[in-house]
Amino acid sequence: MSINWLRFVSPSLKKPPLFHLCHLPPPPPSSSAVIVAMSYDKELAAAKKAASLAARLCQKVQKALLQSDVQSKNDKSPVTVADYGSQALVSFVLQQEFPDNFSLVAEEDSKDLRKDGGQEIVERITKLVNDSLTIDGSYNVTLSTEDVLKAIDNGRSEGGSQGRHWVLDPIDGTKGFLRGDQYAIALALLDGGKVVLGVLACPNLPLTSLSDAGQHSPNNKVGCLFFAVVGGGTYMQPLDGSSAVKVQVSAVENPEEASFFESYEAAHSMHDLSSLIAQKLGVKAPPVRIDSQAKYGALSRGDGAIYLRLPHKGYREKIWDHAAGCIVVSVLEPFGKNTMEVIVLGVRLHFAPSIQKMSKLIVLH
Ligand SMILES: Nc1ncnc2c1ncn2[C@@H]1O[C@H](COP(=O)(O)OS(=O)(=O)O)[C@@H](OP(=O)(O)O)[C@H]1O
Ligand SMILES: [Mg+2]
Ligand SMILES: [Mg+2]
Ligand SMILES: [Mg+2]
């Protein structure tokens, strides 16, 4: 593996952060790559189906968002009927597909929904989920409100380094979702503590590069589904189901020509510090601020070359905020030394050993 180190010293920081600017790991031998990729075919098909269905549910809600659809969680962060509906739907689909081996670590739970006054919102979520299942037509069921609450709570697994565990963020970037901007349905599979598969549905991400002129024109279609399996490369297809293409990271080698992504929300990443880092690197372009793991998708297809994430002191990153995105940017092909890959993530991940292993991509403060 070829790793370039850059120690960036900011006079304003007591402890200088250490950054890895790294090239991607070398490819596994091609024979094992085929075997590994093939063994997750059923899981990949199920994950793509679940994430696409959830994306459709979210799009419907985003188009007609009611004030009553939005709640506030204990930590004051927002949650909507679409977050719950997406989680119930993905959980239901995965449980149907893998009844004997189902474990899900997901962001939401039904605690607030079960409180007094929650019934109406649960009914709205249940209708959204049933409508989505009816349109899909694969499962001949109508879920009750209790079934939906249980499906949401099936995401309470603790995960771990043994066996298989799905990891779900039903809407990553809920604040972006509420603004009408970017968000993602992020689903990954851990096997033996490693992320082996990831799917990112990004309903508002343009199909063509964010750097293309005129990307906001009404003719530019949106809705991308990124997916990656260990050893198999990363692909993107339109959410409407047309065929997939293999994606490649940016070929830019000179940081002066690179552009970088960061969180839209200043509360989620230190914009001042990333601006300083960009300056040190010589990056000329202004930051591209977009919500959610759509940043990883955009990075995987070369819309930009750097992702800077520098959480404020004390914030503990969650596995569902990175698992799917991480694999989407780490199994890209080709892995050749000319493939520019500069990822600077300001994250400390405390959850899964697999993610810790990805610390090749991680910045330590
Ligand atoms: N303080 C703080 N620091 C860092 N990260 C935080 C913080 N608070 C929240 N979050 C998590 O950020 C998730 C949203 O992802 P992004 O930061 O990439 O997007 S955004 O631009 O901020 O919308 C968001 O995910 P969702 O809750 O799924 O939307 C949060 O898990
Ligand atoms: Mg999230
Ligand atoms: Mg979320
Ligand atoms: Mg949230």
GROMACS .gro file of C-alpha atoms and ligand atoms in nm:
model
  399
    1MET     CA    1   0.000   0.000   0.000
    2SER     CA    2   0.127   0.342  -0.079
    3ILE     CA    3   0.050   0.603   0.178
    4ASN     CA    4   0.157   0.961   0.170
    5TRP     CA    5   0.170   1.129   0.504
    6LEU     CA    6   0.103   1.489   0.560
    7ARG     CA    7   0.139   1.644   0.898
    8PHE     CA    8  -0.061   1.958   0.908
    9VAL     CA    9   0.019   2.194   1.189
   10SER     CA   10  -0.221   2.466   1.272
   11PRO     CA   11  -0.088   2.728   1.514
   12SER     CA   12  -0.434   2.757   1.665
   13LEU     CA   13  -0.441   2.391   1.761
   14LYS     CA   14  -0.285   2.267   2.082
   15LYS     CA   15  -0.243   1.920   1.939
   16PRO     CA   16  -0.178   1.910   1.567
   17PRO     CA   17  -0.398   1.661   1.388
   18LEU     CA   18  -0.236   1.391   1.183
   19PHE     CA   19  -0.373   1.331   0.840
   20HIS     CA   20  -0.347   1.034   0.616
   21LEU     CA   21  -0.357   1.120   0.253
   22CYS     CA   22  -0.371   0.777   0.113
   23HIS     CA   23  -0.390   0.583  -0.204
   24LEU     CA   24  -0.633   0.297  -0.210
   25PRO     CA   25  -0.519  -0.047  -0.101
   26PRO     CA   26  -0.396  -0.279  -0.377
   27PRO     CA   27  -0.656  -0.505  -0.537
   28PRO     CA   28  -0.701  -0.856  -0.405
   29PRO     CA   29  -0.590  -1.130  -0.648
   30SER     CA   30  -0.851  -1.153  -0.922
   31SER     CA   31  -0.952  -1.516  -0.853
   32SER     CA   32  -1.038  -1.447  -0.488
   33ALA     CA   33  -1.208  -1.122  -0.591
   34VAL     CA   34  -1.456  -1.318  -0.802
   35ILE     CA   35  -1.527  -1.570  -0.528
   36VAL     CA   36  -1.577  -1.304  -0.261
   37ALA     CA   37  -1.797  -1.087  -0.481
   38MET     CA   38  -2.017  -1.378  -0.583
   39SER     CA   39  -2.088  -1.492  -0.232
   40TYR     CA   40  -2.286  -1.176  -0.154
   41ASP     CA   41  -2.506  -1.175  -0.465
   42LYS     CA   42  -2.829  -1.244  -0.280
   43GLU     CA   43  -2.746  -0.988  -0.010
   44LEU     CA   44  -2.661  -0.726  -0.273
   45ALA     CA   45  -2.986  -0.782  -0.462
   46ALA     CA   46  -3.186  -0.757  -0.138
   47ALA     CA   47  -2.999  -0.445  -0.025
   48LYS     CA   48  -3.053  -0.270  -0.359
   49LYS     CA   49  -3.420  -0.357  -0.355
   50ALA     CA   50  -3.468  -0.244   0.006
   51ALA     CA   51  -3.280   0.084  -0.044
   52SER     CA   52  -3.461   0.162  -0.371
   53LEU     CA   53  -3.801   0.102  -0.212
   54ALA     CA   54  -3.705   0.320   0.082
   55ALA     CA   55  -3.581   0.590  -0.156
   56ARG     CA   56  -3.918   0.594  -0.330
   57LEU     CA   57  -4.095   0.631   0.004
   58CYS     CA   58  -3.866   0.920   0.099
   59GLN     CA   59  -3.913   1.097  -0.235
   60LYS     CA   60  -4.288   1.081  -0.189
   61VAL     CA   61  -4.264   1.233   0.159
   62GLN     CA   62  -4.013   1.499   0.054
   63LYS     CA   63  -4.247   1.614  -0.221
   64ALA     CA   64  -4.535   1.665   0.021
   65LEU     CA   65  -4.377   1.722   0.359
   66LEU     CA   66  -4.626   1.816   0.629
   67GLN     CA   67  -4.530   2.000   0.945
   68SER     CA   68  -4.669   1.710   1.149
   69ASP     CA   69  -4.431   1.475   0.967
   70VAL     CA   70  -4.131   1.617   1.154
   71GLN     CA   71  -4.044   1.535   1.515
   72SER     CA   72  -3.751   1.622   1.736
   73LYS     CA   73  -3.542   1.351   1.906
   74ASN     CA   74  -3.394   1.366   2.257
   75ASP     CA   75  -3.070   1.509   2.119
   76LYS     CA   76  -3.279   1.777   1.939
   77SER     CA   77  -3.195   1.631   1.598
   78PRO     CA   78  -3.488   1.601   1.357
   79VAL     CA   79  -3.661   1.278   1.258
   80THR     CA   80  -3.946   1.245   1.010
   81VAL     CA   81  -4.210   0.992   0.909
   82ALA     CA   82  -3.977   0.914   0.617
   83ASP     CA   83  -3.686   0.817   0.850
   84TYR     CA   84  -3.917   0.578   1.034
   85GLY     CA   85  -4.091   0.454   0.718
   86SER     CA   86  -3.759   0.392   0.544
   87GLN     CA   87  -3.625   0.198   0.844
   88ALA     CA   88  -3.943  -0.011   0.874
   89LEU     CA   89  -3.938  -0.091   0.504
   90VAL     CA   90  -3.570  -0.188   0.484
   91SER     CA   91  -3.599  -0.391   0.805
   92PHE     CA   92  -3.910  -0.573   0.675
   93VAL     CA   93  -3.754  -0.654   0.336
   94LEU     CA   94  -3.429  -0.782   0.488
   95GLN     CA   95  -3.612  -0.995   0.740
   96GLN     CA   96  -3.827  -1.147   0.465
   97GLU     CA   97  -3.520  -1.224   0.255
   98PHE     CA   98  -3.303  -1.359   0.538
   99PRO     CA   99  -3.544  -1.496   0.799
  100ASP     CA  100  -3.284  -1.728   0.955
  101ASN     CA  101  -2.997  -1.486   0.974
  102PHE     CA  102  -3.119  -1.135   1.041
  103SER     CA  103  -2.953  -0.875   1.258
  104LEU     CA  104  -2.986  -0.501   1.197
  105VAL     CA  105  -2.806  -0.207   1.359
  106ALA     CA  106  -3.008   0.102   1.265
  107GLU     CA  107  -3.042   0.463   1.373
  108GLU     CA  108  -3.406   0.492   1.476
  109ASP     CA  109  -3.626   0.321   1.735
  110SER     CA  110  -3.994   0.336   1.821
  111LYS     CA  111  -3.963   0.487   2.171
  112ASP     CA  112  -4.098   0.831   2.081
  113LEU     CA  113  -4.364   0.686   1.854
  114ARG     CA  114  -4.506   0.477   2.138
  115LYS     CA  115  -4.556   0.784   2.357
  116ASP     CA  116  -4.899   0.945   2.401
  117GLY     CA  117  -5.005   1.123   2.085
  118GLY     CA  118  -4.785   0.906   1.864
  119GLN     CA  119  -5.069   0.696   1.721
  120GLU     CA  120  -5.154   0.931   1.438
  121ILE     CA  121  -4.798   0.952   1.315
  122VAL     CA  122  -4.757   0.573   1.340
  123GLU     CA  123  -5.066   0.535   1.123
  124ARG     CA  124  -4.918   0.769   0.866
  125ILE     CA  125  -4.590   0.573   0.864
  126THR     CA  126  -4.780   0.245   0.834
  127LYS     CA  127  -4.972   0.374   0.533
  128LEU     CA  128  -4.648   0.488   0.366
  129VAL     CA  129  -4.489   0.146   0.425
  130ASN     CA  130  -4.794  -0.048   0.303
  131ASP     CA  131  -4.827   0.171  -0.006
  132SER     CA  132  -4.462   0.104  -0.091
  133LEU     CA  133  -4.503  -0.272  -0.042
  134THR     CA  134  -4.815  -0.274  -0.260
  135ILE     CA  135  -4.640  -0.090  -0.543
  136ASP     CA  136  -4.347  -0.333  -0.523
  137GLY     CA  137  -4.581  -0.633  -0.520
  138SER     CA  138  -4.324  -0.894  -0.401
  139TYR     CA  139  -4.476  -0.946  -0.058
  140ASN     CA  140  -4.844  -1.011  -0.026
  141VAL     CA  141  -4.891  -0.846   0.314
  142THR     CA  142  -5.054  -0.552   0.486
  143LEU     CA  143  -4.863  -0.453   0.797
  144SER     CA  144  -5.040  -0.339   1.114
  145THR     CA  145  -4.914  -0.040   1.312
  146GLU     CA  146  -4.762  -0.285   1.563
  147ASP     CA  147  -4.584  -0.474   1.281
  148VAL     CA  148  -4.432  -0.144   1.168
  149LEU     CA  149  -4.318  -0.052   1.519
  150LYS     CA  150  -4.163  -0.398   1.557
  151ALA     CA  151  -3.989  -0.369   1.220
  152ILE     CA  152  -3.840  -0.036   1.333
  153ASP     CA  153  -3.724  -0.191   1.660
  154ASN     CA  154  -3.566  -0.487   1.482
  155GLY     CA  155  -3.291  -0.238   1.413
  156ARG     CA  156  -3.178  -0.252   1.774
  157SER     CA  157  -2.910  -0.517   1.728
  158GLU     CA  158  -2.577  -0.435   1.891
  159GLY     CA  159  -2.384  -0.576   1.595
  160GLY     CA  160  -2.039  -0.709   1.675
  161SER     CA  161  -1.740  -0.879   1.523
  162GLN     CA  162  -1.902  -1.222   1.480
  163GLY     CA  163  -2.153  -1.320   1.211
  164ARG     CA  164  -2.350  -1.095   0.979
  165HIS     CA  165  -2.511  -0.765   1.071
  166TRP     CA  166  -2.683  -0.513   0.849
  167VAL     CA  167  -2.614  -0.146   0.926
  168LEU     CA  168  -2.873   0.113   0.824
  169ASP     CA  169  -2.913   0.487   0.821
  170PRO     CA  170  -3.273   0.514   0.693
  171ILE     CA  171  -3.220   0.880   0.602
  172ASP     CA  172  -2.871   1.014   0.634
  173GLY     CA  173  -2.877   1.392   0.618
  174THR     CA  174  -3.226   1.443   0.761
  175LYS     CA  175  -3.155   1.816   0.776
  176GLY     CA  176  -3.080   1.813   0.403
  177PHE     CA  177  -3.395   1.610   0.343
  178LEU     CA  178  -3.597   1.877   0.526
  179ARG     CA  179  -3.435   2.155   0.321
  180GLY     CA  180  -3.517   1.973  -0.002
  181ASP     CA  181  -3.145   1.905  -0.057
  182GLN     CA  182  -2.926   1.595  -0.056
  183TYR     CA  183  -2.984   1.290   0.162
  184ALA     CA  184  -2.908   0.919   0.135
  185ILE     CA  185  -3.046   0.584   0.238
  186ALA     CA  186  -2.731   0.406   0.352
  187LEU     CA  187  -2.723   0.029   0.399
  188ALA     CA  188  -2.417  -0.187   0.462
  189LEU     CA  189  -2.346  -0.546   0.559
  190LEU     CA  190  -2.086  -0.645   0.816
  191ASP     CA  191  -1.953  -1.000   0.800
  192GLY     CA  192  -1.710  -1.112   1.067
  193GLY     CA  193  -1.658  -0.750   1.168
  194LYS     CA  194  -1.577  -0.625   0.817
  195VAL     CA  195  -1.792  -0.414   0.590
  196VAL     CA  196  -1.842  -0.640   0.288
  197LEU     CA  197  -2.119  -0.465   0.102
  198GLY     CA  198  -2.267  -0.118   0.082
  199VAL     CA  199  -2.555   0.047  -0.097
  200LEU     CA  200  -2.617   0.422  -0.106
  201ALA     CA  201  -2.941   0.551  -0.253
  202CYS     CA  202  -2.914   0.925  -0.321
  203PRO     CA  203  -3.251   1.038  -0.458
  204ASN     CA  204  -3.149   1.401  -0.523
  205LEU     CA  205  -2.798   1.350  -0.657
  206PRO     CA  206  -2.764   1.437  -1.028
  207LEU     CA  207  -2.672   1.142  -1.249
  208THR     CA  208  -2.393   1.346  -1.403
  209SER     CA  209  -2.100   1.496  -1.214
  210LEU     CA  210  -2.165   1.775  -0.966
  211SER     CA  211  -1.882   1.960  -1.135
  212ASP     CA  212  -2.060   1.965  -1.472
  213ALA     CA  213  -2.186   2.303  -1.577
  214GLY     CA  214  -2.564   2.325  -1.580
  215GLN     CA  215  -2.609   2.041  -1.329
  216HIS     CA  216  -2.908   2.222  -1.183
  217SER     CA  217  -3.088   2.244  -1.515
  218PRO     CA  218  -3.430   2.081  -1.515
  219ASN     CA  219  -3.310   1.840  -1.785
  220ASN     CA  220  -3.045   1.695  -1.559
  221LYS     CA  221  -3.193   1.383  -1.407
  222VAL     CA  222  -3.138   1.301  -1.041
  223GLY     CA  223  -3.148   0.979  -0.837
  224CYS     CA  224  -2.836   0.761  -0.801
  225LEU     CA  225  -2.785   0.418  -0.650
  226PHE     CA  226  -2.422   0.340  -0.563
  227PHE     CA  227  -2.325  -0.012  -0.463
  228ALA     CA  228  -2.007  -0.193  -0.376
  229VAL     CA  229  -1.911  -0.543  -0.271
  230VAL     CA  230  -1.573  -0.632  -0.132
  231GLY     CA  231  -1.346  -0.733  -0.419
  232GLY     CA  232  -1.602  -0.627  -0.678
  233GLY     CA  233  -1.554  -0.256  -0.745
  234THR     CA  234  -1.806   0.024  -0.710
  235TYR     CA  235  -2.099   0.082  -0.944
  236MET     CA  236  -2.363   0.348  -0.993
  237GLN     CA  237  -2.701   0.313  -1.156
  238PRO     CA  238  -3.000   0.541  -1.188
  239LEU     CA  239  -3.257   0.484  -0.913
  240ASP     CA  240  -3.513   0.416  -1.185
  241GLY     CA  241  -3.342   0.082  -1.242
  242SER     CA  242  -3.154   0.131  -1.571
  243SER     CA  243  -2.816  -0.033  -1.610
  244ALA     CA  244  -2.517   0.017  -1.382
  245VAL     CA  245  -2.176   0.158  -1.471
  246LYS     CA  246  -1.850   0.107  -1.288
  247VAL     CA  247  -1.727   0.430  -1.131
  248GLN     CA  248  -1.378   0.562  -1.076
  249VAL     CA  249  -1.235   0.820  -0.841
  250SER     CA  250  -1.090   1.147  -0.969
  251ALA     CA  251  -0.768   1.120  -1.163
  252VAL     CA  252  -0.649   1.460  -1.042
  253GLU     CA  253  -0.306   1.434  -0.885
  254ASN     CA  254  -0.234   1.795  -0.813
  255PRO     CA  255  -0.423   1.925  -0.508
  256GLU     CA  256  -0.438   2.265  -0.676
  257GLU     CA  257  -0.677   2.114  -0.927
  258ALA     CA  258  -0.874   1.918  -0.672
  259SER     CA  259  -1.201   2.015  -0.512
  260PHE     CA  260  -1.321   1.897  -0.174
  261PHE     CA  261  -1.647   1.795  -0.010
  262GLU     CA  262  -1.756   1.876   0.340
  263SER     CA  263  -2.077   1.873   0.545
  264TYR     CA  264  -2.337   2.129   0.462
  265GLU     CA  265  -2.397   2.180   0.833
  266ALA     CA  266  -2.120   2.373   1.010
  267ALA     CA  267  -2.226   2.199   1.333
  268HIS     CA  268  -2.120   1.864   1.182
  269SER     CA  269  -1.774   1.956   1.058
  270MET     CA  270  -1.536   2.244   1.127
  271HIS     CA  271  -1.553   2.453   0.813
  272ASP     CA  272  -1.282   2.692   0.933
  273LEU     CA  273  -1.034   2.411   0.984
  274SER     CA  274  -1.110   2.248   0.649
  275SER     CA  275  -1.063   2.580   0.479
  276LEU     CA  276  -0.720   2.606   0.640
  277ILE     CA  277  -0.629   2.252   0.532
  278ALA     CA  278  -0.746   2.321   0.179
  279GLN     CA  279  -0.533   2.633   0.177
  280LYS     CA  280  -0.228   2.435   0.294
  281LEU     CA  281  -0.290   2.174   0.026
  282GLY     CA  282  -0.316   2.446  -0.234
  283VAL     CA  283  -0.675   2.366  -0.326
  284LYS     CA  284  -0.814   2.657  -0.523
  285ALA     CA  285  -1.179   2.561  -0.568
  286PRO     CA  286  -1.431   2.654  -0.300
  287PRO     CA  287  -1.567   2.369  -0.084
  288VAL     CA  288  -1.856   2.164  -0.217
  289ARG     CA  289  -2.097   2.142   0.076
  290ILE     CA  290  -2.353   1.867   0.051
  291ASP     CA  291  -2.545   1.673   0.310
  292SER     CA  292  -2.510   1.309   0.394
  293GLN     CA  293  -2.315   1.014   0.255
  294ALA     CA  294  -2.403   1.143  -0.091
  295LYS     CA  295  -2.053   1.294  -0.044
  296TYR     CA  296  -1.900   0.944  -0.055
  297GLY     CA  297  -2.101   0.861  -0.368
  298ALA     CA  298  -1.989   1.181  -0.538
  299LEU     CA  299  -1.628   1.111  -0.430
  300SER     CA  300  -1.644   0.754  -0.568
  301ARG     CA  301  -1.729   0.878  -0.917
  302GLY     CA  302  -1.475   1.160  -0.914
  303ASP     CA  303  -1.698   1.465  -0.878
  304GLY     CA  304  -1.436   1.588  -0.632
  305ALA     CA  305  -1.112   1.444  -0.495
  306ILE     CA  306  -1.118   1.506  -0.121
  307TYR     CA  307  -1.365   1.458   0.162
  308LEU     CA  308  -1.288   1.656   0.474
  309ARG     CA  309  -1.484   1.571   0.786
  310LEU     CA  310  -1.369   1.731   1.108
  311PRO     CA  311  -1.630   1.689   1.379
  312HIS     CA  312  -1.634   1.927   1.672
  313LYS     CA  313  -1.467   1.809   1.992
  314GLY     CA  314  -1.647   1.535   2.178
  315TYR     CA  315  -1.872   1.415   1.897
  316ARG     CA  316  -1.876   1.039   1.858
  317GLU     CA  317  -1.936   0.917   1.503
  318LYS     CA  318  -2.200   0.650   1.442
  319ILE     CA  319  -2.138   0.339   1.235
  320TRP     CA  320  -2.447   0.398   1.018
  321ASP     CA  321  -2.313   0.739   0.915
  322HIS     CA  322  -2.009   0.582   0.744
  323ALA     CA  323  -2.030   0.205   0.686
  324ALA     CA  324  -2.197   0.212   0.342
  325GLY     CA  325  -2.010   0.524   0.231
  326CYS     CA  326  -1.674   0.383   0.336
  327ILE     CA  327  -1.702   0.068   0.126
  328VAL     CA  328  -1.827   0.267  -0.170
  329VAL     CA  329  -1.501   0.463  -0.171
  330SER     CA  330  -1.270   0.180  -0.069
  331VAL     CA  331  -1.332  -0.101  -0.319
  332LEU     CA  332  -1.300   0.116  -0.626
  333GLU     CA  333  -1.120  -0.011  -0.931
  334PRO     CA  334  -0.872   0.032  -1.078
  335PHE     CA  335  -0.652   0.049  -0.771
  336GLY     CA  336  -0.350   0.146  -0.977
  337LYS     CA  337  -0.102   0.387  -0.832
  338ASN     CA  338  -0.219   0.655  -1.069
  339THR     CA  339  -0.566   0.652  -0.926
  340MET     CA  340  -0.578   0.965  -0.720
  341GLU     CA  341  -0.741   0.899  -0.392
  342VAL     CA  342  -0.715   1.155  -0.122
  343ILE     CA  343  -0.958   1.103   0.155
  344VAL     CA  344  -0.919   1.293   0.473
  345LEU     CA  345  -1.183   1.197   0.720
  346GLY     CA  346  -1.194   1.368   1.052
  347VAL     CA  347  -1.358   1.077   1.214
  348ARG     CA  348  -1.288   0.861   1.512
  349LEU     CA  349  -1.505   0.555   1.492
  350HIS     CA  350  -1.565   0.356   1.805
  351PHE     CA  351  -1.821   0.107   1.693
  352ALA     CA  352  -1.713  -0.179   1.475
  353PRO     CA  353  -1.370  -0.332   1.443
  354SER     CA  354  -1.424  -0.330   1.068
  355ILE     CA  355  -1.454   0.043   1.063
  356GLN     CA  356  -1.152   0.076   1.287
  357LYS     CA  357  -0.962  -0.124   1.029
  358MET     CA  358  -1.051   0.139   0.777
  359SER     CA  359  -0.847   0.378   0.981
  360LYS     CA  360  -0.618   0.387   0.677
  361LEU     CA  361  -0.870   0.644   0.562
  362ILE     CA  362  -0.911   0.814   0.892
  363VAL     CA  363  -0.770   1.122   1.051
  364LEU     CA  364  -0.674   1.106   1.414
  365HIS     CA  365  -0.690   1.428   1.611
  366LIG     N1  366  -2.223   1.736   1.593
  366LIG     C1  367  -2.213   1.650   1.493
  366LIG     N2  368  -2.094   1.627   1.436
  366LIG     C2  369  -2.080   1.543   1.333
  366LIG     N3  370  -2.183   1.475   1.279
  366LIG     C3  371  -2.303   1.492   1.333
  366LIG     C4  372  -2.326   1.580   1.441
  366LIG     N4  373  -2.457   1.578   1.473
  366LIG     C5  374  -2.513   1.491   1.387
  366LIG     N5  375  -2.420   1.439   1.304
  366LIG     C6  376  -2.437   1.337   1.201
  366LIG     O1  377  -2.417   1.392   1.070
  366LIG     C7  378  -2.504   1.324   0.984
  366LIG     C8  379  -2.528   1.407   0.862
  366LIG     O2  380  -2.419   1.392   0.778
  366LIG     P1  381  -2.330   1.508   0.724
  366LIG     O3  382  -2.264   1.579   0.834
  366LIG     O4  383  -2.240   1.445   0.625
  366LIG     O5  384  -2.429   1.599   0.644
  366LIG     S1  385  -2.475   1.744   0.677
  366LIG     O6  386  -2.414   1.830   0.581
  366LIG     O7  387  -2.440   1.781   0.808
  366LIG     O8  388  -2.620   1.740   0.663
  366LIG     C9  389  -2.627   1.304   1.066
  366LIG     O9  390  -2.694   1.190   1.019
  366LIG     P2  391  -2.854   1.184   1.025
  366LIG    O10  392  -2.897   1.199   1.167
  366LIG    O11  393  -2.878   1.046   0.972
  366LIG    O12  394  -2.905   1.291   0.934
  366LIG    C10  395  -2.575   1.282   1.207
  366LIG    O13  396  -2.564   1.149   1.245
  367MG      MG  397  -2.680   0.980   0.944
  368MG      MG  398  -3.041   0.924   0.976
  369MG      MG  399  -3.058   1.140   1.261
   0.00000   0.00000   0.00000
